[in-house]
PDB file of C-alpha atoms in Angstrom:
ATOM      1  CA  MET A 501     107.747 151.931-141.382  1.00  0.00           C
ATOM      2  CA  GLY A 502     108.201 150.620-144.948  1.00  0.00           C
ATOM      3  CA  ARG A 503     110.807 153.278-145.807  1.00  0.00           C
ATOM      4  CA  LYS A 504     112.872 152.491-142.677  1.00  0.00           C
ATOM      5  CA  LEU A 505     112.813 148.789-143.535  1.00  0.00           C
ATOM      6  CA  LEU A 506     113.959 149.532-147.085  1.00  0.00           C
ATOM      7  CA  VAL A 507     116.838 151.687-145.791  1.00  0.00           C
ATOM      8  CA  LEU A 508     117.818 148.968-143.286  1.00  0.00           C
ATOM      9  CA  ILE A 509     117.814 146.306-146.022  1.00  0.00           C
ATOM     10  CA  GLY A 510     119.955 148.586-148.202  1.00  0.00           C
ATOM     11  CA  ILE A 511     122.498 149.146-145.427  1.00  0.00           C
ATOM     12  CA  VAL A 512     122.703 145.428-144.590  1.00  0.00           C
ATOM     13  CA  THR A 513     123.136 144.611-148.298  1.00  0.00           C
ATOM     14  CA  LEU A 514     125.914 147.206-148.638  1.00  0.00           C
ATOM     15  CA  ILE A 515     127.777 145.901-145.582  1.00  0.00           C
ATOM     16  CA  ALA A 516     127.423 142.293-146.719  1.00  0.00           C
ATOM     17  CA  SER A 517     128.701 143.216-150.183  1.00  0.00           C
ATOM     18  CA  CYS A 518     131.739 144.967-148.674  1.00  0.00           C
ATOM     19  CA  VAL A 519     132.535 141.976-146.447  1.00  0.00           C
ATOM     20  CA  VAL A 520     132.317 139.549-149.392  1.00  0.00           C
ATOM     21  CA  TYR A 521     134.445 141.840-151.601  1.00  0.00           C
ATOM     22  CA  ILE A 522     137.174 142.180-148.971  1.00  0.00           C
ATOM     23  CA  ASP A 523     137.124 138.435-148.270  1.00  0.00           C
ATOM     24  CA  GLN A 524     137.460 137.587-151.957  1.00  0.00           C
ATOM     25  CA  ARG A 525     140.135 140.152-152.828  1.00  0.00           C
ATOM     26  CA  TYR A 526     142.398 140.388-149.772  1.00  0.00           C
ATOM     27  CA  PHE A 527     144.289 137.805-147.741  1.00  0.00           C
ATOM     28  CA  PHE A 528     143.744 139.566-144.403  1.00  0.00           C
ATOM     29  CA  ASN A 529     140.653 140.977-142.745  1.00  0.00           C
ATOM     30  CA  PRO A 530     141.127 144.681-141.838  1.00  0.00           C
ATOM     31  CA  VAL A 531     139.260 144.299-138.536  1.00  0.00           C
ATOM     32  CA  VAL A 532     141.662 141.761-136.997  1.00  0.00           C
ATOM     33  CA  PHE A 533     144.861 142.553-138.926  1.00  0.00           C
ATOM     34  CA  SER A 534     147.845 143.949-137.046  1.00  0.00           C
ATOM     35  CA  LYS A 535     151.237 144.933-138.416  1.00  0.00           C
ATOM     36  CA  ASP A 536     154.401 143.294-137.099  1.00  0.00           C
ATOM     37  CA  ALA A 537     157.844 142.267-138.359  1.00  0.00           C
ATOM     38  CA  ILE A 538     156.364 139.488-140.505  1.00  0.00           C
ATOM     39  CA  THR A 539     153.453 141.496-141.937  1.00  0.00           C
ATOM     40  CA  PRO A 540     154.757 145.096-141.946  1.00  0.00           C
ATOM     41  CA  HIS A 541     152.527 146.415-144.738  1.00  0.00           C
ATOM     42  CA  SER A 542     148.928 147.572-144.753  1.00  0.00           C
ATOM     43  CA  TRP A 543     146.297 144.816-144.878  1.00  0.00           C
ATOM     44  CA  SER A 544     145.280 146.018-148.347  1.00  0.00           C
ATOM     45  CA  ASP A 545     148.757 145.279-149.753  1.00  0.00           C
ATOM     46  CA  TYR A 546     148.157 141.549-149.249  1.00  0.00           C
ATOM     47  CA  GLU A 547     145.958 141.033-152.315  1.00  0.00           C
ATOM     48  CA  ARG A 548     145.080 137.588-153.516  1.00  0.00           C
ATOM     49  CA  PRO A 549     146.651 135.518-154.947  1.00  0.00           C
ATOM     50  CA  LEU A 550     149.651 135.376-152.630  1.00  0.00           C
ATOM     51  CA  THR A 551     152.569 133.087-153.405  1.00  0.00           C
ATOM     52  CA  LEU A 552     155.227 131.993-150.979  1.00  0.00           C
ATOM     53  CA  THR A 553     158.459 130.678-152.449  1.00  0.00           C
ATOM     54  CA  TYR A 554     161.054 128.887-150.344  1.00  0.00           C
ATOM     55  CA  TYR A 555     164.558 128.603-151.806  1.00  0.00           C
ATOM     56  CA  SER A 556     166.625 125.775-150.378  1.00  0.00           C
ATOM     57  CA  LEU A 557     170.248 126.893-150.451  1.00  0.00           C
ATOM     58  CA  ASP A 558     171.516 123.933-148.418  1.00  0.00           C
ATOM     59  CA  GLY A 559     174.179 121.922-150.192  1.00  0.00           C
ATOM     60  CA  GLU A 560     175.241 122.181-153.811  1.00  0.00           C
ATOM     61  CA  GLU A 561     171.842 121.876-155.460  1.00  0.00           C
ATOM     62  CA  ARG A 562     169.632 124.961-155.278  1.00  0.00           C
ATOM     63  CA  THR A 563     165.927 124.198-155.359  1.00  0.00           C
ATOM     64  CA  SER A 564     162.816 126.275-154.917  1.00  0.00           C
ATOM     65  CA  TYR A 565     159.393 125.321-153.639  1.00  0.00           C
ATOM     66  CA  ARG A 566     156.333 127.389-154.432  1.00  0.00           C
ATOM     67  CA  VAL A 567     153.421 127.428-151.999  1.00  0.00           C
ATOM     68  CA  GLU A 568     150.132 128.769-153.330  1.00  0.00           C
ATOM     69  CA  GLN A 569     147.609 127.194-150.955  1.00  0.00           C
ATOM     70  CA  GLU A 570     146.356 129.861-148.559  1.00  0.00           C
ATOM     71  CA  GLY A 571     146.189 127.450-145.637  1.00  0.00           C
ATOM     72  CA  ASP A 572     149.862 126.565-146.059  1.00  0.00           C
ATOM     73  CA  ILE A 573     150.847 130.241-146.365  1.00  0.00           C
ATOM     74  CA  ARG A 574     148.897 131.018-143.193  1.00  0.00           C
ATOM     75  CA  GLN A 575     150.711 128.178-141.375  1.00  0.00           C
ATOM     76  CA  PHE A 576     154.098 129.587-142.410  1.00  0.00           C
ATOM     77  CA  LEU A 577     153.177 133.118-141.326  1.00  0.00           C
ATOM     78  CA  LYS A 578     151.762 131.866-138.021  1.00  0.00           C
ATOM     79  CA  ALA A 579     154.870 129.778-137.290  1.00  0.00           C
ATOM     80  CA  MET A 580     157.091 132.754-138.074  1.00  0.00           C
ATOM     81  CA  LYS A 581     155.017 135.095-135.885  1.00  0.00           C
ATOM     82  CA  ASN A 582     155.269 132.579-133.023  1.00  0.00           C
ATOM     83  CA  SER A 583     159.066 132.444-133.252  1.00  0.00           C
ATOM     84  CA  PRO A 584     160.701 134.141-130.278  1.00  0.00           C
ATOM     85  CA  GLN A 585     163.498 136.607-130.759  1.00  0.00           C
ATOM     86  CA  ALA A 586     166.906 135.027-130.295  1.00  0.00           C
ATOM     87  CA  GLN A 587     168.801 136.393-127.318  1.00  0.00           C
ATOM     88  CA  GLU A 588     172.304 135.295-128.192  1.00  0.00           C
ATOM     89  CA  THR A 589     173.178 133.609-131.429  1.00  0.00           C
ATOM     90  CA  LYS A 590     176.439 133.144-133.221  1.00  0.00           C
ATOM     91  CA  GLU A 591     175.865 134.862-136.508  1.00  0.00           C
ATOM     92  CA  THR A 592     177.034 132.762-139.415  1.00  0.00           C
ATOM     93  CA  THR A 593     177.359 133.616-143.055  1.00  0.00           C
ATOM     94  CA  GLU A 594     176.019 130.310-144.377  1.00  0.00           C
ATOM     95  CA  ILE A 595     172.441 130.757-145.504  1.00  0.00           C
ATOM     96  CA  ASN A 596     170.395 127.529-145.522  1.00  0.00           C
ATOM     97  CA  GLY A 597     167.333 128.977-147.204  1.00  0.00           C
ATOM     98  CA  ALA A 598     165.360 132.022-148.204  1.00  0.00           C
ATOM     99  CA  LEU A 599     161.673 132.745-148.264  1.00  0.00           C
ATOM    100  CA  LYS A 600     159.794 135.290-150.368  1.00  0.00           C
ATOM    101  CA  LEU A 601     156.129 136.290-150.095  1.00  0.00           C
ATOM    102  CA  LYS A 602     154.695 138.004-153.163  1.00  0.00           C
ATOM    103  CA  SER A 603     151.381 139.528-154.180  1.00  0.00           C
ATOM    104  CA  ASN A 604     150.837 140.721-157.752  1.00  0.00           C
ATOM    105  CA  ASN A 605     154.612 140.844-158.373  1.00  0.00           C
ATOM    106  CA  ASP A 606     155.142 142.991-155.249  1.00  0.00           C
ATOM    107  CA  THR A 607     157.527 141.466-152.745  1.00  0.00           C
ATOM    108  CA  LEU A 608     155.975 141.748-149.294  1.00  0.00           C
ATOM    109  CA  LEU A 609     158.420 139.687-147.245  1.00  0.00           C
ATOM    110  CA  GLU A 610     161.955 138.369-147.685  1.00  0.00           C
ATOM    111  CA  VAL A 611     163.552 136.154-145.054  1.00  0.00           C
ATOM    112  CA  TYR A 612     166.933 134.435-144.779  1.00  0.00           C
ATOM    113  CA  PHE A 613     167.182 131.184-142.805  1.00  0.00           C
ATOM    114  CA  TYR A 614     170.390 130.087-141.113  1.00  0.00           C
ATOM    115  CA  SER A 615     171.037 126.929-139.112  1.00  0.00           C
ATOM    116  CA  ASP A 616     169.205 127.963-135.925  1.00  0.00           C
ATOM    117  CA  TYR A 617     167.872 131.466-136.582  1.00  0.00           C
ATOM    118  CA  TRP A 618     166.311 133.626-139.277  1.00  0.00           C
ATOM    119  CA  HIS A 619     165.805 137.311-139.970  1.00  0.00           C
ATOM    120  CA  VAL A 620     163.656 139.534-142.143  1.00  0.00           C
ATOM    121  CA  LEU A 621     165.424 141.602-144.785  1.00  0.00           C
ATOM    122  CA  LYS A 622     164.752 145.349-145.015  1.00  0.00           C
ATOM    123  CA  GLN A 623     163.479 145.526-141.445  1.00  0.00           C
ATOM    124  CA  ASP A 624     164.989 146.110-138.032  1.00  0.00           C
ATOM    125  CA  ARG A 625     167.261 143.077-138.516  1.00  0.00           C
ATOM    126  CA  SER A 626     165.979 141.321-135.402  1.00  0.00           C
ATOM    127  CA  ILE A 627     167.018 137.698-135.203  1.00  0.00           C
ATOM    128  CA  TYR A 628     164.380 135.033-134.499  1.00  0.00           C
ATOM    129  CA  GLN A 629     164.768 131.406-133.465  1.00  0.00           C
ATOM    130  CA  VAL A 630     163.851 128.615-135.844  1.00  0.00           C
ATOM    131  CA  THR A 631     161.153 126.819-133.881  1.00  0.00           C
ATOM    132  CA  GLN A 632     160.266 123.162-134.309  1.00  0.00           C
ATOM    133  CA  ALA A 633     156.965 124.112-135.955  1.00  0.00           C
ATOM    134  CA  LEU A 634     158.742 126.256-138.529  1.00  0.00           C
ATOM    135  CA  LYS A 635     161.390 123.573-139.114  1.00  0.00           C
ATOM    136  CA  ARG A 636     158.654 120.977-139.731  1.00  0.00           C
ATOM    137  CA  LEU A 637     156.967 123.242-142.288  1.00  0.00           C
ATOM    138  CA  ILE A 638     160.239 123.791-144.130  1.00  0.00           C
ATOM    139  CA  ASP A 639     161.095 120.090-144.048  1.00  0.00           C
ATOM    140  CA  LYS A 640     157.647 119.272-145.437  1.00  0.00           C
ATOM    141  CA  LEU A 641     158.486 121.125-148.642  1.00  0.00           C
TER     142      LEU A 641
END
């Protein structure tokens, strides 16, 4: 009985240590993570610290805003994942902004924003609508 209890305590300690390690090192949990157009890489590629940089290309003055708070990064990713694909959009050449998500100097996501749509670079080139939630997040910067 004592040996079984010791083995059980060891297994629970090992699992708890793994959960804490993954939570401290990685942005996503491997159990609930799913790949999509916004997060196309493996969950283990999203190592902490992540930085999201938004480049405002509207007008003459070019400015950049760096987001390092994980809650804010999660809001941006969630708003982008909730954006529906645009059915018909007049494609324009005027870029209003760009967004880059980086982890340890590895670029994980690059997005160009236009007036009413956006698309991910280096992917299937699907066009997504700029939702009100995403517009509010960008305007908050």
